[in-house]
């Protein structure tokens, strides 16, 4: 992702690439930039984000693995940082996925049940084999709003996918499912099914969202979680 972001920044006429920081480099090289984009790994994402904030650099973060405690640490650092620093933490930069979440939220009050299916390439490092709601994979985020309309009803159902990856089939490749599927009953009663689908074929799919964040984050002081409020 980092390399793809660098290419996207270099291709954008209004942006200039200031520095590239990888493992082994000094993260303080970010000092002096207007905006930093963080796509390192979950273990170090908080440390990197806090370093950017300390230097007063607006920050766009795509790395997954955030929880409430880490977000609180960011809020605390922002309170102590130079006024006006903005941080955007976005679990998914694909504009289509962000829109899908919006459409799902619109639909949720009108449907009794929801099924969420994720399909991954086999090598995805944080494919969600954990219980639903575990904030490991950014792409799990769409599940939350429909779930909120029907709390406590989600359960793992990886076996429904032919190559399901989940608790019942931990060695299998590439597919994850979180389902609350009415087994014939309620769907038949309502007589309809709404399907929302988003496909991301390439890392390029995230770049318009990342650049949107880069261009807007300076005008949004404080912490923003999710790209939707930037749209
Ligand atoms: N928000 C989104 O839309 C979105 C999209 C794709 C991926 N992601 C997330 O972004 C993260 C990175 O994904 P990726 O596919 O680019 O992974 P990757 O493994 O290809 O890249 C991670 C990079 O972080 C670097 N790194 C590791 N430790 C470091 C350290 N201590 N200091 C500096 N750099 C360090 C690695 O050298 C590597 O270049 C993951 O958490 C992934 O889930 C988010």
PDB file of C-alpha atoms and ligand atoms in Angstrom:
ATOM      1  CA  UNK A   1       0.000   0.000   0.000  1.00  0.00           C
ATOM      2  CA  UNK A   2       2.800   2.405   0.912  1.00  0.00           C
ATOM      3  CA  UNK A   3       4.430   1.997  -2.485  1.00  0.00           C
ATOM      4  CA  UNK A   4       1.111   2.438  -4.285  1.00  0.00           C
ATOM      5  CA  UNK A   5       0.376   5.595  -2.269  1.00  0.00           C
ATOM      6  CA  UNK A   6       3.799   7.019  -3.225  1.00  0.00           C
ATOM      7  CA  UNK A   7       3.016   6.384  -6.903  1.00  0.00           C
ATOM      8  CA  UNK A   8      -0.407   8.014  -6.547  1.00  0.00           C
ATOM      9  CA  UNK A   9       1.081  11.071  -4.835  1.00  0.00           C
ATOM     10  CA  UNK A  10       3.770  11.403  -7.505  1.00  0.00           C
ATOM     11  CA  UNK A  11       1.098  11.228 -10.210  1.00  0.00           C
ATOM     12  CA  UNK A  12      -1.041  13.928  -8.565  1.00  0.00           C
ATOM     13  CA  UNK A  13      -0.235  17.402  -9.905  1.00  0.00           C
ATOM     14  CA  UNK A  14      -1.175  19.154  -6.647  1.00  0.00           C
ATOM     15  CA  UNK A  15       0.885  16.913  -4.335  1.00  0.00           C
ATOM     16  CA  UNK A  16       4.578  16.449  -3.729  1.00  0.00           C
ATOM     17  CA  UNK A  17       6.198  13.361  -2.186  1.00  0.00           C
ATOM     18  CA  UNK A  18       8.368  14.512   0.730  1.00  0.00           C
ATOM     19  CA  UNK A  19       9.717  11.273   2.202  1.00  0.00           C
ATOM     20  CA  UNK A  20       9.232   7.518   2.207  1.00  0.00           C
ATOM     21  CA  UNK A  21       9.701   5.725   5.514  1.00  0.00           C
ATOM     22  CA  UNK A  22       9.961   1.940   5.736  1.00  0.00           C
ATOM     23  CA  UNK A  23      11.063  -0.494   8.416  1.00  0.00           C
ATOM     24  CA  UNK A  24      14.481   0.510   9.759  1.00  0.00           C
ATOM     25  CA  UNK A  25      14.058   4.178   8.798  1.00  0.00           C
ATOM     26  CA  UNK A  26      13.665   6.976  11.335  1.00  0.00           C
ATOM     27  CA  UNK A  27       9.971   7.805  11.595  1.00  0.00           C
ATOM     28  CA  UNK A  28      10.938  11.341  12.659  1.00  0.00           C
ATOM     29  CA  UNK A  29      11.814  11.991   9.010  1.00  0.00           C
ATOM     30  CA  UNK A  30       8.130  12.874   8.759  1.00  0.00           C
ATOM     31  CA  UNK A  31       8.866  16.238  10.405  1.00  0.00           C
ATOM     32  CA  UNK A  32       8.227  19.139   8.058  1.00  0.00           C
ATOM     33  CA  UNK A  33       5.649  17.357   5.907  1.00  0.00           C
ATOM     34  CA  UNK A  34       2.141  18.783   5.598  1.00  0.00           C
ATOM     35  CA  UNK A  35       0.511  15.360   5.616  1.00  0.00           C
ATOM     36  CA  UNK A  36       1.716  11.851   6.434  1.00  0.00           C
ATOM     37  CA  UNK A  37       0.102   8.667   5.139  1.00  0.00           C
ATOM     38  CA  UNK A  38       0.592   5.633   7.383  1.00  0.00           C
ATOM     39  CA  UNK A  39       0.260   2.131   5.940  1.00  0.00           C
ATOM     40  CA  UNK A  40       2.685   0.273   8.179  1.00  0.00           C
ATOM     41  CA  UNK A  41       1.704  -2.799  10.180  1.00  0.00           C
ATOM     42  CA  UNK A  42      -0.739  -2.952  13.131  1.00  0.00           C
ATOM     43  CA  UNK A  43       2.011  -3.495  15.743  1.00  0.00           C
ATOM     44  CA  UNK A  44       3.588  -0.111  15.068  1.00  0.00           C
ATOM     45  CA  UNK A  45       0.711   1.948  13.700  1.00  0.00           C
ATOM     46  CA  UNK A  46      -0.002   3.713  16.985  1.00  0.00           C
ATOM     47  CA  UNK A  47       3.659   4.572  17.527  1.00  0.00           C
ATOM     48  CA  UNK A  48       3.877   5.975  13.985  1.00  0.00           C
ATOM     49  CA  UNK A  49       0.660   7.950  14.271  1.00  0.00           C
ATOM     50  CA  UNK A  50       1.742   9.477  17.586  1.00  0.00           C
ATOM     51  CA  UNK A  51       5.111  10.446  16.070  1.00  0.00           C
ATOM     52  CA  UNK A  52       3.335  12.291  13.249  1.00  0.00           C
ATOM     53  CA  UNK A  53       1.079  14.088  15.736  1.00  0.00           C
ATOM     54  CA  UNK A  54       4.085  15.095  17.874  1.00  0.00           C
ATOM     55  CA  UNK A  55       5.584  16.744  14.800  1.00  0.00           C
ATOM     56  CA  UNK A  56       2.320  18.563  14.080  1.00  0.00           C
ATOM     57  CA  UNK A  57       1.853  16.649  10.811  1.00  0.00           C
ATOM     58  CA  UNK A  58      -1.707  15.920   9.656  1.00  0.00           C
ATOM     59  CA  UNK A  59      -2.036  12.166   9.287  1.00  0.00           C
ATOM     60  CA  UNK A  60      -4.038   9.760   7.153  1.00  0.00           C
ATOM     61  CA  UNK A  61      -3.931   6.192   8.486  1.00  0.00           C
ATOM     62  CA  UNK A  62      -4.934   3.084   6.565  1.00  0.00           C
ATOM     63  CA  UNK A  63      -3.361   0.384   8.721  1.00  0.00           C
ATOM     64  CA  UNK A  64      -5.912  -1.854  10.407  1.00  0.00           C
ATOM     65  CA  UNK A  65      -5.857  -3.175  13.987  1.00  0.00           C
ATOM     66  CA  UNK A  66      -7.269  -0.195  15.858  1.00  0.00           C
ATOM     67  CA  UNK A  67      -9.209  -0.540  19.085  1.00  0.00           C
ATOM     68  CA  UNK A  68     -10.821   1.937  21.487  1.00  0.00           C
ATOM     69  CA  UNK A  69      -7.686   2.258  23.654  1.00  0.00           C
ATOM     70  CA  UNK A  70      -5.472   3.122  20.682  1.00  0.00           C
ATOM     71  CA  UNK A  71      -7.983   5.656  19.387  1.00  0.00           C
ATOM     72  CA  UNK A  72      -8.089   7.220  22.867  1.00  0.00           C
ATOM     73  CA  UNK A  73      -4.291   7.491  22.825  1.00  0.00           C
ATOM     74  CA  UNK A  74      -4.569   9.406  19.546  1.00  0.00           C
ATOM     75  CA  UNK A  75      -7.194  11.753  21.015  1.00  0.00           C
ATOM     76  CA  UNK A  76      -4.968  12.352  24.029  1.00  0.00           C
ATOM     77  CA  UNK A  77      -1.952  13.098  21.824  1.00  0.00           C
ATOM     78  CA  UNK A  78      -4.017  15.466  19.705  1.00  0.00           C
ATOM     79  CA  UNK A  79      -5.108  17.333  22.832  1.00  0.00           C
ATOM     80  CA  UNK A  80      -1.436  17.898  23.658  1.00  0.00           C
ATOM     81  CA  UNK A  81      -0.346  18.619  20.064  1.00  0.00           C
ATOM     82  CA  UNK A  82      -0.218  21.937  18.231  1.00  0.00           C
ATOM     83  CA  UNK A  83      -3.798  23.127  17.654  1.00  0.00           C
ATOM     84  CA  UNK A  84      -5.499  22.071  14.455  1.00  0.00           C
ATOM     85  CA  UNK A  85      -3.731  18.793  13.708  1.00  0.00           C
ATOM     86  CA  UNK A  86      -6.065  16.388  11.928  1.00  0.00           C
ATOM     87  CA  UNK A  87      -5.914  12.588  11.942  1.00  0.00           C
ATOM     88  CA  UNK A  88      -8.043  10.378   9.727  1.00  0.00           C
ATOM     89  CA  UNK A  89      -8.160   6.657  10.535  1.00  0.00           C
ATOM     90  CA  UNK A  90     -10.005   4.886   7.763  1.00  0.00           C
ATOM     91  CA  UNK A  91     -10.460   1.100   7.784  1.00  0.00           C
ATOM     92  CA  UNK A  92     -11.378   1.185   4.110  1.00  0.00           C
ATOM     93  CA  UNK A  93     -10.389   3.765   1.517  1.00  0.00           C
ATOM     94  CA  UNK A  94     -12.252   2.215  -1.389  1.00  0.00           C
ATOM     95  CA  UNK A  95     -14.988   4.716  -2.190  1.00  0.00           C
ATOM     96  CA  UNK A  96     -17.319   1.926  -3.278  1.00  0.00           C
ATOM     97  CA  UNK A  97     -16.931   0.174   0.068  1.00  0.00           C
ATOM     98  CA  UNK A  98     -17.617   3.394   1.955  1.00  0.00           C
ATOM     99  CA  UNK A  99     -20.740   3.925  -0.104  1.00  0.00           C
ATOM    100  CA  UNK A 100     -21.768   0.302   0.475  1.00  0.00           C
ATOM    101  CA  UNK A 101     -21.672   0.945   4.246  1.00  0.00           C
ATOM    102  CA  UNK A 102     -23.886   3.983   3.764  1.00  0.00           C
ATOM    103  CA  UNK A 103     -26.373   2.038   1.637  1.00  0.00           C
ATOM    104  CA  UNK A 104     -26.354  -0.847   4.147  1.00  0.00           C
ATOM    105  CA  UNK A 105     -27.111   1.588   6.975  1.00  0.00           C
ATOM    106  CA  UNK A 106     -30.018   2.965   4.940  1.00  0.00           C
ATOM    107  CA  UNK A 107     -31.383  -0.507   4.315  1.00  0.00           C
ATOM    108  CA  UNK A 108     -30.828  -2.003   7.791  1.00  0.00           C
ATOM    109  CA  UNK A 109     -33.945  -0.633   9.533  1.00  0.00           C
ATOM    110  CA  UNK A 110     -36.139  -2.115   6.817  1.00  0.00           C
ATOM    111  CA  UNK A 111     -34.843  -5.707   6.916  1.00  0.00           C
ATOM    112  CA  UNK A 112     -35.006  -8.296   9.680  1.00  0.00           C
ATOM    113  CA  UNK A 113     -31.737 -10.030   8.932  1.00  0.00           C
ATOM    114  CA  UNK A 114     -28.411  -9.528   7.240  1.00  0.00           C
ATOM    115  CA  UNK A 115     -25.672 -11.664   5.761  1.00  0.00           C
ATOM    116  CA  UNK A 116     -22.165 -10.288   5.236  1.00  0.00           C
ATOM    117  CA  UNK A 117     -19.695 -12.188   3.080  1.00  0.00           C
ATOM    118  CA  UNK A 118     -16.036 -11.285   2.638  1.00  0.00           C
ATOM    119  CA  UNK A 119     -13.897 -12.815  -0.075  1.00  0.00           C
ATOM    120  CA  UNK A 120     -10.130 -12.438   0.298  1.00  0.00           C
ATOM    121  CA  UNK A 121      -7.050 -13.417  -1.604  1.00  0.00           C
ATOM    122  CA  UNK A 122      -5.443 -16.371   0.203  1.00  0.00           C
ATOM    123  CA  UNK A 123      -2.490 -14.363   1.543  1.00  0.00           C
ATOM    124  CA  UNK A 124      -4.401 -11.570   3.264  1.00  0.00           C
ATOM    125  CA  UNK A 125      -2.557 -11.131   6.563  1.00  0.00           C
ATOM    126  CA  UNK A 126      -5.556 -10.120   8.670  1.00  0.00           C
ATOM    127  CA  UNK A 127      -8.399 -12.038   7.082  1.00  0.00           C
ATOM    128  CA  UNK A 128     -11.073 -12.267   9.763  1.00  0.00           C
ATOM    129  CA  UNK A 129     -10.980 -15.734  11.234  1.00  0.00           C
ATOM    130  CA  UNK A 130     -11.879 -14.202  14.616  1.00  0.00           C
ATOM    131  CA  UNK A 131     -15.387 -13.774  16.029  1.00  0.00           C
ATOM    132  CA  UNK A 132     -17.560 -11.099  14.423  1.00  0.00           C
ATOM    133  CA  UNK A 133     -16.948  -7.584  15.598  1.00  0.00           C
ATOM    134  CA  UNK A 134     -13.230  -8.203  16.171  1.00  0.00           C
ATOM    135  CA  UNK A 135     -11.647  -5.107  14.633  1.00  0.00           C
ATOM    136  CA  UNK A 136      -8.893  -6.908  12.765  1.00  0.00           C
ATOM    137  CA  UNK A 137      -9.999  -6.475   9.215  1.00  0.00           C
ATOM    138  CA  UNK A 138     -11.064  -3.149   7.830  1.00  0.00           C
ATOM    139  CA  UNK A 139     -13.464  -4.837   5.519  1.00  0.00           C
ATOM    140  CA  UNK A 140     -15.452  -6.157   8.481  1.00  0.00           C
ATOM    141  CA  UNK A 141     -16.648  -2.665   9.212  1.00  0.00           C
ATOM    142  CA  UNK A 142     -19.662  -2.857   6.887  1.00  0.00           C
ATOM    143  CA  UNK A 143     -21.089  -5.531   9.176  1.00  0.00           C
ATOM    144  CA  UNK A 144     -21.476  -3.258  12.155  1.00  0.00           C
ATOM    145  CA  UNK A 145     -24.327  -1.033  11.107  1.00  0.00           C
ATOM    146  CA  UNK A 146     -26.713  -3.747   9.972  1.00  0.00           C
ATOM    147  CA  UNK A 147     -25.732  -5.696  13.093  1.00  0.00           C
ATOM    148  CA  UNK A 148     -26.703  -2.715  15.199  1.00  0.00           C
ATOM    149  CA  UNK A 149     -30.197  -2.966  13.816  1.00  0.00           C
ATOM    150  CA  UNK A 150     -30.398  -6.532  15.035  1.00  0.00           C
ATOM    151  CA  UNK A 151     -27.978  -6.779  17.970  1.00  0.00           C
ATOM    152  CA  UNK A 152     -26.608 -10.092  19.124  1.00  0.00           C
ATOM    153  CA  UNK A 153     -27.799 -12.003  16.119  1.00  0.00           C
ATOM    154  CA  UNK A 154     -24.529 -12.335  14.243  1.00  0.00           C
ATOM    155  CA  UNK A 155     -22.701 -15.612  14.274  1.00  0.00           C
ATOM    156  CA  UNK A 156     -19.907 -17.214  12.320  1.00  0.00           C
ATOM    157  CA  UNK A 157     -21.043 -19.367   9.519  1.00  0.00           C
ATOM    158  CA  UNK A 158     -17.870 -20.038   7.569  1.00  0.00           C
ATOM    159  CA  UNK A 159     -19.015 -23.440   6.495  1.00  0.00           C
ATOM    160  CA  UNK A 160     -21.530 -21.861   4.147  1.00  0.00           C
ATOM    161  CA  UNK A 161     -18.680 -20.767   1.872  1.00  0.00           C
ATOM    162  CA  UNK A 162     -17.071 -23.480  -0.181  1.00  0.00           C
ATOM    163  CA  UNK A 163     -13.564 -22.303   0.694  1.00  0.00           C
ATOM    164  CA  UNK A 164     -14.558 -20.812   4.034  1.00  0.00           C
ATOM    165  CA  UNK A 165     -11.940 -19.468   6.403  1.00  0.00           C
ATOM    166  CA  UNK A 166     -13.166 -19.378   9.964  1.00  0.00           C
ATOM    167  CA  UNK A 167     -13.372 -21.246  13.211  1.00  0.00           C
ATOM    168  CA  UNK A 168     -14.795 -24.410  11.742  1.00  0.00           C
ATOM    169  CA  UNK A 169     -12.275 -24.572   8.923  1.00  0.00           C
ATOM    170  CA  UNK A 170      -9.164 -22.660  10.014  1.00  0.00           C
ATOM    171  CA  UNK A 171      -6.860 -24.132   7.408  1.00  0.00           C
ATOM    172  CA  UNK A 172      -8.924 -23.244   4.374  1.00  0.00           C
ATOM    173  CA  UNK A 173      -8.081 -20.419   2.070  1.00  0.00           C
ATOM    174  CA  UNK A 174      -9.408 -17.128   1.144  1.00  0.00           C
ATOM    175  CA  UNK A 175     -13.034 -16.723   2.122  1.00  0.00           C
ATOM    176  CA  UNK A 176     -14.777 -15.499   5.236  1.00  0.00           C
ATOM    177  CA  UNK A 177     -18.416 -15.151   6.074  1.00  0.00           C
ATOM    178  CA  UNK A 178     -20.365 -13.596   8.881  1.00  0.00           C
ATOM    179  CA  UNK A 179     -23.968 -14.498   8.592  1.00  0.00           C
ATOM    180  CA  UNK A 180     -27.362 -14.036  10.077  1.00  0.00           C
ATOM    181  CA  UNK A 181     -29.179 -15.814   7.379  1.00  0.00           C
ATOM    182  CA  UNK A 182     -32.798 -16.725   7.771  1.00  0.00           C
ATOM    183  CA  UNK A 183     -32.914 -20.345   6.731  1.00  0.00           C
ATOM    184  CA  UNK A 184     -35.778 -20.066   4.354  1.00  0.00           C
ATOM    185  CA  UNK A 185     -38.264 -18.693   6.861  1.00  0.00           C
ATOM    186  CA  UNK A 186     -38.208 -14.942   7.159  1.00  0.00           C
ATOM    187  CA  UNK A 187     -36.738 -14.212   3.725  1.00  0.00           C
ATOM    188  CA  UNK A 188     -39.525 -16.230   2.198  1.00  0.00           C
ATOM    189  CA  UNK A 189     -42.086 -14.430   4.326  1.00  0.00           C
ATOM    190  CA  UNK A 190     -40.883 -10.975   3.245  1.00  0.00           C
ATOM    191  CA  UNK A 191     -40.525 -12.282  -0.286  1.00  0.00           C
ATOM    192  CA  UNK A 192     -37.478 -10.170  -1.152  1.00  0.00           C
ATOM    193  CA  UNK A 193     -33.725  -9.957  -0.777  1.00  0.00           C
ATOM    194  CA  UNK A 194     -31.517  -6.900  -1.291  1.00  0.00           C
ATOM    195  CA  UNK A 195     -27.919  -7.564  -2.351  1.00  0.00           C
ATOM    196  CA  UNK A 196     -25.166  -4.945  -2.036  1.00  0.00           C
ATOM    197  CA  UNK A 197     -21.787  -5.907  -3.444  1.00  0.00           C
ATOM    198  CA  UNK A 198     -18.429  -4.172  -3.735  1.00  0.00           C
ATOM    199  CA  UNK A 199     -15.361  -5.617  -5.465  1.00  0.00           C
ATOM    200  CA  UNK A 200     -11.837  -4.356  -4.973  1.00  0.00           C
ATOM    201  CA  UNK A 201      -9.546  -5.825  -7.623  1.00  0.00           C
ATOM    202  CA  UNK A 202      -6.329  -3.971  -6.944  1.00  0.00           C
ATOM    203  CA  UNK A 203      -4.599  -1.682  -4.444  1.00  0.00           C
ATOM    204  CA  UNK A 204      -5.280   1.141  -6.879  1.00  0.00           C
ATOM    205  CA  UNK A 205      -8.903   0.924  -5.732  1.00  0.00           C
ATOM    206  CA  UNK A 206      -7.921   2.594  -2.453  1.00  0.00           C
ATOM    207  CA  UNK A 207      -6.036   5.518  -3.945  1.00  0.00           C
ATOM    208  CA  UNK A 208      -8.860   7.958  -4.694  1.00  0.00           C
ATOM    209  CA  UNK A 209      -9.942   7.612  -1.058  1.00  0.00           C
ATOM    210  CA  UNK A 210      -6.399   8.041   0.257  1.00  0.00           C
ATOM    211  CA  UNK A 211      -5.855  11.168  -1.852  1.00  0.00           C
ATOM    212  CA  UNK A 212      -9.225  12.522  -0.764  1.00  0.00           C
ATOM    213  CA  UNK A 213      -8.059  12.084   2.829  1.00  0.00           C
ATOM    214  CA  UNK A 214      -4.689  13.697   2.095  1.00  0.00           C
ATOM    215  CA  UNK A 215      -6.350  16.739   0.534  1.00  0.00           C
ATOM    216  CA  UNK A 216      -8.934  17.204   3.279  1.00  0.00           C
ATOM    217  CA  UNK A 217      -7.338  16.092   6.539  1.00  0.00           C
ATOM    218  CA  UNK A 218      -5.762  19.491   7.270  1.00  0.00           C
ATOM    219  CA  UNK A 219      -9.206  21.085   7.274  1.00  0.00           C
ATOM    220  CA  UNK A 220     -10.576  18.499   9.755  1.00  0.00           C
ATOM    221  CA  UNK A 221      -8.814  19.020  13.116  1.00  0.00           C
ATOM    222  CA  UNK A 222      -8.973  16.226  15.670  1.00  0.00           C
ATOM    223  CA  UNK A 223      -9.611  12.529  15.098  1.00  0.00           C
ATOM    224  CA  UNK A 224     -11.943  11.298  12.387  1.00  0.00           C
ATOM    225  CA  UNK A 225     -12.650   7.577  12.078  1.00  0.00           C
ATOM    226  CA  UNK A 226     -13.934   6.478   8.703  1.00  0.00           C
ATOM    227  CA  UNK A 227     -13.759   8.166   5.338  1.00  0.00           C
ATOM    228  CA  UNK A 228     -17.521   8.671   5.091  1.00  0.00           C
ATOM    229  CA  UNK A 229     -17.538  12.056   6.821  1.00  0.00           C
ATOM    230  CA  UNK A 230     -14.996  13.317   4.260  1.00  0.00           C
ATOM    231  CA  UNK A 231     -17.278  12.464   1.331  1.00  0.00           C
TER     232      UNK A 231
HETATM  233  N1  LIG B   1      -7.618   1.169   4.910  1.00  0.00           N
HETATM  234  C1  LIG B   1      -7.573   0.519   3.744  1.00  0.00           C
HETATM  235  O1  LIG B   1      -8.344   0.798   2.816  1.00  0.00           O
HETATM  236  C2  LIG B   1      -6.557  -0.580   3.560  1.00  0.00           C
HETATM  237  C3  LIG B   1      -6.339  -1.164   2.313  1.00  0.00           C
HETATM  238  C4  LIG B   1      -5.362  -2.127   2.189  1.00  0.00           C
HETATM  239  C5  LIG B   1      -4.603  -2.501   3.288  1.00  0.00           C
HETATM  240  N2  LIG B   1      -4.849  -1.923   4.487  1.00  0.00           N
HETATM  241  C6  LIG B   1      -4.056  -2.225   5.670  1.00  0.00           C
HETATM  242  O2  LIG B   1      -2.807  -1.545   5.542  1.00  0.00           O
HETATM  243  C7  LIG B   1      -1.790  -2.263   6.248  1.00  0.00           C
HETATM  244  C8  LIG B   1      -0.611  -2.520   5.315  1.00  0.00           C
HETATM  245  O3  LIG B   1      -1.072  -3.350   4.253  1.00  0.00           O
HETATM  246  P1  LIG B   1      -0.063  -3.789   3.088  1.00  0.00           P
HETATM  247  O4  LIG B   1      -0.830  -4.694   2.209  1.00  0.00           O
HETATM  248  O5  LIG B   1       0.561  -2.573   2.483  1.00  0.00           O
HETATM  249  O6  LIG B   1       1.015  -4.615   3.929  1.00  0.00           O
HETATM  250  P2  LIG B   1       2.543  -4.870   3.557  1.00  0.00           P
HETATM  251  O7  LIG B   1       2.999  -5.940   4.492  1.00  0.00           O
HETATM  252  O8  LIG B   1       2.708  -5.044   2.093  1.00  0.00           O
HETATM  253  O9  LIG B   1       3.263  -3.496   3.942  1.00  0.00           O
HETATM  254  C9  LIG B   1       3.529  -3.120   5.258  1.00  0.00           C
HETATM  255  C10 LIG B   1       4.732  -2.186   5.220  1.00  0.00           C
HETATM  256  O10 LIG B   1       5.004  -1.741   6.540  1.00  0.00           O
HETATM  257  C11 LIG B   1       6.400  -1.742   6.687  1.00  0.00           C
HETATM  258  N3  LIG B   1       6.769  -1.811   8.096  1.00  0.00           N
HETATM  259  C12 LIG B   1       6.671  -2.855   8.941  1.00  0.00           C
HETATM  260  N4  LIG B   1       7.150  -2.516  10.145  1.00  0.00           N
HETATM  261  C13 LIG B   1       7.559  -1.240  10.064  1.00  0.00           C
HETATM  262  C14 LIG B   1       8.176  -0.339  10.967  1.00  0.00           C
HETATM  263  N5  LIG B   1       8.461  -0.698  12.227  1.00  0.00           N
HETATM  264  N6  LIG B   1       8.479   0.910  10.533  1.00  0.00           N
HETATM  265  C15 LIG B   1       8.183   1.282   9.276  1.00  0.00           C
HETATM  266  N7  LIG B   1       7.611   0.482   8.365  1.00  0.00           N
HETATM  267  C16 LIG B   1       7.311  -0.769   8.761  1.00  0.00           C
HETATM  268  C17 LIG B   1       6.864  -2.970   5.930  1.00  0.00           C
HETATM  269  O11 LIG B   1       8.261  -2.914   5.611  1.00  0.00           O
HETATM  270  C18 LIG B   1       5.999  -2.862   4.672  1.00  0.00           C
HETATM  271  O12 LIG B   1       6.599  -2.022   3.719  1.00  0.00           O
HETATM  272  C19 LIG B   1      -2.484  -3.525   6.780  1.00  0.00           C
HETATM  273  O13 LIG B   1      -2.909  -3.290   8.116  1.00  0.00           O
HETATM  274  C20 LIG B   1      -3.693  -3.673   5.862  1.00  0.00           C
HETATM  275  O14 LIG B   1      -4.759  -4.394   6.449  1.00  0.00           O
HETATM  276  C21 LIG B   1      -5.804  -0.988   4.652  1.00  0.00           C
END
